[in-house]
């Protein structure tokens, strides 16, 4: 659960921030707008595809799609997600009408949404939804008593207060779920924000301090007291950040594997009352667990002894109110927006309240809302045609593995075993999550958020000691994203990502294979990138490579790492290509597979040029147009520090330079920017 967003195609959408919109009247159900998967108006035909293919394919889109003021970036994916929000709003407005005849699922999502939209109640309640938690913190008599309070805060507010905890698949036994704890406890998006000494990082820390101070002032403190308290929070978080692993380190699964007995944990960090913590959380009994980051817990343990209790109370008070702020009254919502979304990511305006409410419903009750969504947008035919594409791409992968000139027959056999073990999950889960035990009140939005979050945590803990549920999904059906999970060895495509302009049932094969085919290939290749390739077919962290083959593979991925290290994200910040390596490898592998599968799927057909583009050119333009985007500089800075994906431009141009098929399709010459000399082309899968 802690690291649940494995290898997604994109970072999940982040929302926080207020807005004041009147609750719209219930309207008739909207339909999803249609945009073709290859859109000539999105191209810039004045650009030379051999000089900058991204500009050629996306220049028109970039020009025609300025970033809306309430967004931090704008992209084909982001736009589709926004269309989904409008669509889901229609579903939720209907569901929220208390007709007296609603079924259980309709009532759950309808009442949750109605409570969220009740801004007047949130305004009247002010800070009261968290006063009980603030009192519990005020009543702490010793650091030992922190444990049960931390348990409650982690579960109700969904933030890793002090540290993160949950269940995980046993890295050595992929059939079993065990307990896990991990680093956490920070208010900024990454540990590097606390440790870097460049001017921008210092400025961000200064602005964060001001934000923390403001949150204390909103709790009623004087500016002087609030400033002192903000300093306390900062110095505690700096200590936790310094003891935390970097994102690059965290890509090495062996650095996160420290299985131990529960008794060993109580020796590693005796100053925290683990017994009470787990009892309060209602964990099932367990003996074995994974402590992902032992050094972090050593530091936390030392700090629990050395820091006065009052400092911990200050830290906890801030995190309660800061994490609950988006669900409280406008003073809190505004401050949360001003720091996290406006300063840190560059949004100009708050999102209207309905957008946030639809997103919260999707986040908290995703498989209830998803049932209604899927029934309206995802037909059995669509599922069948996507599965057909998946199978063709898997077949192409099998052929490519067999054809590799650098890999021994032994490792090839293992790779094929792994490929054949991949489970394809398309659209939505076979079995829906049941939220009927979550108490949802039409008059208690903050309470609904807390109870849904607690439900999810309990669902997660209760897997401990049980066999792995391979039908489980980490994304809700309306999500416009996809992922591969190396421990499950499965690819997951929510219905939301299988809509136009990404997958376009009205369009011919070329752009569909370039776009969605490439995404399927991307997720598949994650099983064989520098990280995923360390897991076997069953999802165990177990080497299946000969030493010689692994060395050759590492040299080949290094080619990609060196290529992307030259690219600039924003200002003078280069891509951290050790962080993006897995995604960059997946982007390249995915497109090669898609190209092969497309050729196979259209074998023997007399494909004709259309709109002045050859079929091959349409494949590549279809590919590029998934990634058209505009980003605010602030957003790019956050992504450079946190996002394992390269910016859209390089996810296209960085791939095509390694595909001689592209140079041929556009008759590019060897010295042009979109081509590499053949001997320099990165070839992995
Ligand atoms: Zn990915």
CSV table of N, CA, C and O and ligand atoms in Angstrom, one decimal, residues 6-10 482-484 522-523 526 529 582-583 586-587 645 651, ligand 1:
chain,number,residue,atom,x,y,z
A,6,UNK,N,3.0,1.8,-8.5
A,6,UNK,CA,4.1,1.3,-9.3
A,6,UNK,C,4.1,1.8,-10.7
A,6,UNK,O,3.1,1.6,-11.4
A,7,UNK,N,5.2,2.3,-11.2
A,7,UNK,CA,5.4,2.4,-12.6
A,7,UNK,C,4.2,2.8,-13.4
A,7,UNK,O,3.9,2.2,-14.5
A,8,UNK,N,3.5,3.8,-12.9
A,8,UNK,CA,2.4,4.3,-13.7
A,8,UNK,C,2.8,5.0,-14.9
A,8,UNK,O,4.0,5.4,-15.0
A,9,UNK,N,1.9,5.2,-15.9
A,9,UNK,CA,2.3,6.0,-17.1
A,9,UNK,C,2.6,7.4,-16.7
A,9,UNK,O,3.4,8.1,-17.3
A,10,UNK,N,1.9,7.9,-15.8
A,10,UNK,CA,2.0,9.3,-15.4
A,10,UNK,C,1.9,9.4,-13.9
A,10,UNK,O,1.4,8.5,-13.2
A,482,UNK,N,-2.3,4.3,-16.4
A,482,UNK,CA,-2.2,2.9,-16.4
A,482,UNK,C,-0.9,2.5,-15.6
A,482,UNK,O,-0.1,3.4,-15.3
A,483,UNK,N,-0.8,1.2,-15.2
A,483,UNK,CA,0.4,0.9,-14.4
A,483,UNK,C,0.7,-0.6,-14.6
A,483,UNK,O,-0.1,-1.4,-15.0
A,484,UNK,N,2.0,-0.9,-14.3
A,484,UNK,CA,2.5,-2.3,-14.2
A,484,UNK,C,2.9,-2.5,-12.7
A,484,UNK,O,3.6,-1.6,-12.2
A,522,UNK,N,4.5,0.0,-23.2
A,522,UNK,CA,5.2,0.7,-22.1
A,522,UNK,C,5.1,-0.1,-20.8
A,522,UNK,O,6.0,-0.4,-20.1
A,523,UNK,N,3.8,-0.4,-20.4
A,523,UNK,CA,3.6,-1.1,-19.2
A,523,UNK,C,4.2,-2.5,-19.2
A,523,UNK,O,4.8,-2.9,-18.2
A,526,UNK,N,7.9,-2.4,-18.5
A,526,UNK,CA,8.2,-2.2,-17.1
A,526,UNK,C,8.6,-3.5,-16.4
A,526,UNK,O,9.4,-3.5,-15.5
A,529,UNK,N,12.3,-3.5,-17.3
A,529,UNK,CA,13.2,-2.4,-17.2
A,529,UNK,C,14.2,-2.6,-16.1
A,529,UNK,O,14.2,-3.7,-15.5
A,582,UNK,N,13.7,3.9,-15.6
A,582,UNK,CA,12.7,2.8,-15.8
A,582,UNK,C,11.7,3.3,-16.8
A,582,UNK,O,11.2,2.5,-17.7
A,583,UNK,N,11.2,4.5,-16.7
A,583,UNK,CA,10.2,5.1,-17.5
A,583,UNK,C,10.7,5.3,-18.9
A,583,UNK,O,10.0,5.0,-19.9
A,586,UNK,N,10.9,2.1,-20.6
A,586,UNK,CA,9.6,1.6,-21.0
A,586,UNK,C,9.0,2.3,-22.2
A,586,UNK,O,8.3,1.7,-23.0
A,587,UNK,N,9.3,3.6,-22.2
A,587,UNK,CA,8.8,4.4,-23.4
A,587,UNK,C,9.4,3.9,-24.7
A,587,UNK,O,8.7,3.7,-25.7
A,645,UNK,N,9.0,10.2,-14.5
A,645,UNK,CA,8.8,10.3,-15.9
A,645,UNK,C,9.5,11.6,-16.5
A,645,UNK,O,9.6,12.6,-15.8
A,651,UNK,N,9.7,12.4,-23.9
A,651,UNK,CA,9.1,11.0,-24.0
A,651,UNK,C,8.8,10.7,-25.5
A,651,UNK,O,8.5,9.5,-25.8
B,1,LIG,ZN1,5.6,3.8,-16.7
